[in-house]
XYZ file of C-alpha atoms in Angstrom:
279
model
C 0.000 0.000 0.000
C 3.065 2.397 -0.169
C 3.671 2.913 3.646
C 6.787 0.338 4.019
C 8.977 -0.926 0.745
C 11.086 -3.538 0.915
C 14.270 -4.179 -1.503
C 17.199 -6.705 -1.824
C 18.647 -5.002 -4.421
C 21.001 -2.016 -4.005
C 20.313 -1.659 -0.155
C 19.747 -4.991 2.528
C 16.203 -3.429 3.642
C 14.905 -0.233 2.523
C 11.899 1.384 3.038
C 10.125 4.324 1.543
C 7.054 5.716 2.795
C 5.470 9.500 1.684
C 4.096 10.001 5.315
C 4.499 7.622 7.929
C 8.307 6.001 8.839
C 11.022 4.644 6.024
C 11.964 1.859 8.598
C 10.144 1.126 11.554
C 10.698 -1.402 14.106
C 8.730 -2.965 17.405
C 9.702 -5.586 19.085
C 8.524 -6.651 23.209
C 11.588 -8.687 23.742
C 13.632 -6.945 26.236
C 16.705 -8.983 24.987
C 16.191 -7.656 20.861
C 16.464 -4.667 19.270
C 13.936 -2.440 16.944
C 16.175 -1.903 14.358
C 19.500 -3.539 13.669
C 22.233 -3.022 11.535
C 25.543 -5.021 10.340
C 28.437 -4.652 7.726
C 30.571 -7.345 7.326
C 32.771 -5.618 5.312
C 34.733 -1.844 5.786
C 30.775 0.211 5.335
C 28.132 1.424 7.847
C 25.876 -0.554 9.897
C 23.202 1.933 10.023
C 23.688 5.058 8.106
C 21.590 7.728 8.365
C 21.384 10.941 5.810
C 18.409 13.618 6.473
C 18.145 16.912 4.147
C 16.461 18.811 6.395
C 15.998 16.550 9.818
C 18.132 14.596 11.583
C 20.424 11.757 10.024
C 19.915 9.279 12.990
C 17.873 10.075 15.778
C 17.814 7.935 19.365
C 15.394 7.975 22.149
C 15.506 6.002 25.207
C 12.523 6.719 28.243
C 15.398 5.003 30.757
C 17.582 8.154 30.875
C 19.988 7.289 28.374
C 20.393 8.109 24.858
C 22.233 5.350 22.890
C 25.115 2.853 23.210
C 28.324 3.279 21.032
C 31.551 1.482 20.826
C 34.359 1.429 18.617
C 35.676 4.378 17.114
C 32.971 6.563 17.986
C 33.403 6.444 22.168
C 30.928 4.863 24.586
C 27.734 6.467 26.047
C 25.575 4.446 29.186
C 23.591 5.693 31.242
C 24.573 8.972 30.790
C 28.243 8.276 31.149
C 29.826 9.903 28.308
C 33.740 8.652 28.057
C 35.044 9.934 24.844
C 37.261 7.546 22.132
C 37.919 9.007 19.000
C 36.052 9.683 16.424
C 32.744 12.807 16.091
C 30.053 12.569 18.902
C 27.172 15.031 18.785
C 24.648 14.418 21.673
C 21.704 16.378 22.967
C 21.626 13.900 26.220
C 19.240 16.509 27.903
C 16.482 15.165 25.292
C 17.595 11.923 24.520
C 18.777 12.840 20.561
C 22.224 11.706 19.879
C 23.961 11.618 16.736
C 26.925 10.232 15.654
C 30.135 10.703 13.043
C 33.507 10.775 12.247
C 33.047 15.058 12.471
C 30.656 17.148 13.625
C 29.701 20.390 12.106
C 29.317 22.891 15.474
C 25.158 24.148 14.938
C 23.997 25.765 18.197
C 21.161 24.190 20.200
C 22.938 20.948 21.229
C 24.171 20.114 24.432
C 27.725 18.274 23.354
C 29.782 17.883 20.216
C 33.284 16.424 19.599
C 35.289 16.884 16.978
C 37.246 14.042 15.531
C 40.086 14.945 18.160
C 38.523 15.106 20.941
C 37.958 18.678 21.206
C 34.728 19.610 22.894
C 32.111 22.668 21.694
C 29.177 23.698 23.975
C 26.617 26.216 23.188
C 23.311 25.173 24.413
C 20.886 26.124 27.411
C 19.820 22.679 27.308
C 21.809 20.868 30.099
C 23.071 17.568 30.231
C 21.719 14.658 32.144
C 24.245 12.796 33.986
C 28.204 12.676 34.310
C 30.149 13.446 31.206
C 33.900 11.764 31.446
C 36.506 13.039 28.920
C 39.879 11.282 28.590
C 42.678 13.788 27.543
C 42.201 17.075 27.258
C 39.496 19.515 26.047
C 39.560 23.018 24.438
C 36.788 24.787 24.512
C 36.083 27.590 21.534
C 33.364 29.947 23.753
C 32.797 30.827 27.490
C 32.047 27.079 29.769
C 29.257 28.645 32.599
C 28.369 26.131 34.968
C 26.579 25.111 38.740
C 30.174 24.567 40.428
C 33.698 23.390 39.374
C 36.776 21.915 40.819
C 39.603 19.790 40.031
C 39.515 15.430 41.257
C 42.519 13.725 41.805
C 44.125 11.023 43.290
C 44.502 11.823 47.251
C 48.121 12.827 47.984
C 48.332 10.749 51.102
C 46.521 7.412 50.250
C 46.313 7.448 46.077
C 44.703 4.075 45.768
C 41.691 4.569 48.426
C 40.517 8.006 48.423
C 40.317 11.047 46.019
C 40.795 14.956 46.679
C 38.276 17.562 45.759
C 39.117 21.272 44.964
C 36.259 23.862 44.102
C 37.456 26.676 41.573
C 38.255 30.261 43.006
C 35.487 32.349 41.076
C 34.215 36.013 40.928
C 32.387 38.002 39.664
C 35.163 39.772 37.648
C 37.271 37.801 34.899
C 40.203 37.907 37.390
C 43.592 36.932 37.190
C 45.818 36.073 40.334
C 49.615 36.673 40.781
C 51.407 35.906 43.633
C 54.709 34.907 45.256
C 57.438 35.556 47.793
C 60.606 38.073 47.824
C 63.427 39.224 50.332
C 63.880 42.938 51.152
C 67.360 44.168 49.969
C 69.735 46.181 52.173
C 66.888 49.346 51.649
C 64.173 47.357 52.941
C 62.845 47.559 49.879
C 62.467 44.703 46.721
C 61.239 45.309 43.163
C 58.476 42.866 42.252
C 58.530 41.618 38.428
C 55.630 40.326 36.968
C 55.435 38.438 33.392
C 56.307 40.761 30.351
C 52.078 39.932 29.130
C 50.662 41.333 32.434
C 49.993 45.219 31.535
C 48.654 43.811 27.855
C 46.691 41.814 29.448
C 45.143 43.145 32.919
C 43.971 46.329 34.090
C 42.214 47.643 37.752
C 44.872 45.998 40.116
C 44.914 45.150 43.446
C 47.961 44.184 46.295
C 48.149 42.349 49.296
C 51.361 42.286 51.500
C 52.025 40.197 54.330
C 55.815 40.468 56.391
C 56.707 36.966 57.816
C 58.010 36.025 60.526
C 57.906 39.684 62.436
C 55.536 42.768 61.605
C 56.660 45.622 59.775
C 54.810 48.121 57.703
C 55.227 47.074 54.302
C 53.415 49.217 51.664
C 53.478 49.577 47.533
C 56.034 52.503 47.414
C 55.626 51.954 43.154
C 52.503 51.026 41.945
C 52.741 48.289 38.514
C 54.966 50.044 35.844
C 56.097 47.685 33.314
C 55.261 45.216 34.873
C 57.135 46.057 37.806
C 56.056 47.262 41.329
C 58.540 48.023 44.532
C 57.581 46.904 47.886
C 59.330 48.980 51.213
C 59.171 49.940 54.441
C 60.966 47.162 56.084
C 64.048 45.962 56.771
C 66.813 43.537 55.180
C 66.415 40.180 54.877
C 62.756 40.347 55.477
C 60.478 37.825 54.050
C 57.162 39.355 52.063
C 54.461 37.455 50.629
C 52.572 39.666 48.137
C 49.489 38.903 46.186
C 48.781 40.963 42.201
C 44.604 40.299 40.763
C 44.588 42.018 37.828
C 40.643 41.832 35.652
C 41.398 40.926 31.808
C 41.172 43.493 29.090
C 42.087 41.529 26.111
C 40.099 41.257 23.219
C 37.977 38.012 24.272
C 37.103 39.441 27.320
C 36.313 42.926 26.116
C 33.884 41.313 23.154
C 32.543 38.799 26.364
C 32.032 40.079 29.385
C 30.550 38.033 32.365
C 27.175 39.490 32.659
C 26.803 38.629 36.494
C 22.509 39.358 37.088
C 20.660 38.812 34.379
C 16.618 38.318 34.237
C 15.630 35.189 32.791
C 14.064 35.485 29.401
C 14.165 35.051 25.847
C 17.711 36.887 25.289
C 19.285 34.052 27.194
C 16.941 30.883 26.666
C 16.644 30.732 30.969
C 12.486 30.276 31.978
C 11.025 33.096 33.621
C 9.058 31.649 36.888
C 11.298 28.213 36.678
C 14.482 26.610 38.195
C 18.003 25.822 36.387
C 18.314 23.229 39.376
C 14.799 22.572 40.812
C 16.340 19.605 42.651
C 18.016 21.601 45.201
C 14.876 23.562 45.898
């Protein structure tokens, strides 16, 4: 009647149908699958092309999109550990899509590029943890709930792990710091890197003597990317700390808007919850 076609000639199974689904599988057996695919030889097992739509599109109701081995990295349960080879996945909605490169469009939550570079631009979200071996540029701004850096615990490695949280603000700040010993003057010229006036602007200084008081103060404020500490004594030990807020280009052309009403111009619901499960 036209809805499904069959052919053994140029493809295994196609189907062609002007309203309803090319291909469309239903099975109750928890152990089978709707649809499969398999290439024997060096081709696709499922291929997927779509003009206007998507090439292949996945849905699972159990909170997790698709399963994928090989050379195009594994996704369970929303665990998301990255191979090789192009992964586009909108997890959030359960729409993944896979290839050897992905073409960046907004309105997805993840794509990799064949190299394991990762693009975000979405105010989507993604459901559960997303592992990624080696590392990962981002092209854009990353904005986030919280951060913070996992490793193995210093003082028992194989049992426990150590948790960090980032230092944030609400300024694109940059921190400098270190330690210097006052000359014969009291006094001790601070250099900073040869980038730092290209690159920062608004500073701010901390000083802290150690090991006795003494009333260290800037006596030079930053000057090519040099300032001069005095007003103590020789041999004295001074911690100092330099912020600085960025004024490259980046930052200039992307601020950090820090309150912002939720709305259209930024895709947040007016009236609802980025994390409702902490409320």
């Amino acid at each position: 009647n036209g809805a499904v076609g069959i052919s053994f000639t140029a493809s295994g199974v196609y189907g062609g149908s002007t309203n309803g689904n090319g291909v469309y599988g239903l099975v109750n057996n928890a152990g089978a699958s709707g649809v499969v695919g398999q290439n024997q030889g060096a081709g696709n097992g499922v291929a997927g092309v779509s003009v206007n739509g998507t090439g292949v599109y996945a849905r699972s109701d159990t909170g997790y999109s698709g399963y994928f081995d090989g050379g195009n990295g594994v996704l369970i349960n929303g665990l998301l550990n990255v191979r090789s080879g192009g992964i586009a996945g909108d997890i959030y909605t359960g729409r993944v899509f896979v290839g050897t490169s992905v073409v960046f469009t907004p309105g997805h939550a993840i794509y990799f590029n064949p190299f394991g570079g990762i693009l975000t631009n979405t105010s989507l979200g993604v459901a559960g943890n997303l592992a990624v071996t080696g590392n990962a540029d981002i092209s854009g701004t990353l904005t986030k709930g919280s951060g913070g850096f996992i490793i193995d615990h210093p003082l028992d490695p194989k049992n426990k792990v150590l948790r960090h949280s980032f230092v944030e603000s609400p300024d694109m700040k940059n921190i400098y710091d270190g330690i210097v010993v006052l000359d014969e003057d009291g006094q001790a010229s601070v250099e900073l890197p040869d980038y730092f006036t290209a690159l920062n602007k608004d500073y701010r200084y901390q000083l802290t003597p150690i090991g006795a008081y003494a009333g260290v103060y800037i006596k030079r404020e930053i000057q090519e990317n040099k300032f001069v500490i005095a007003g103590g004594y020789k041999g004295l030990k001074v911690s100092w700390q330099v912020t600085g807020i960025r004024k490259d280009a980046f930052a200039q052309k992307n601020p950090i808007v820090v309150e912002e009403i939720k709305g259209a111009k930024n895709n947040f619901k007016k009236g609802e919850y980025l994390y409702p499960q902490v409320f």
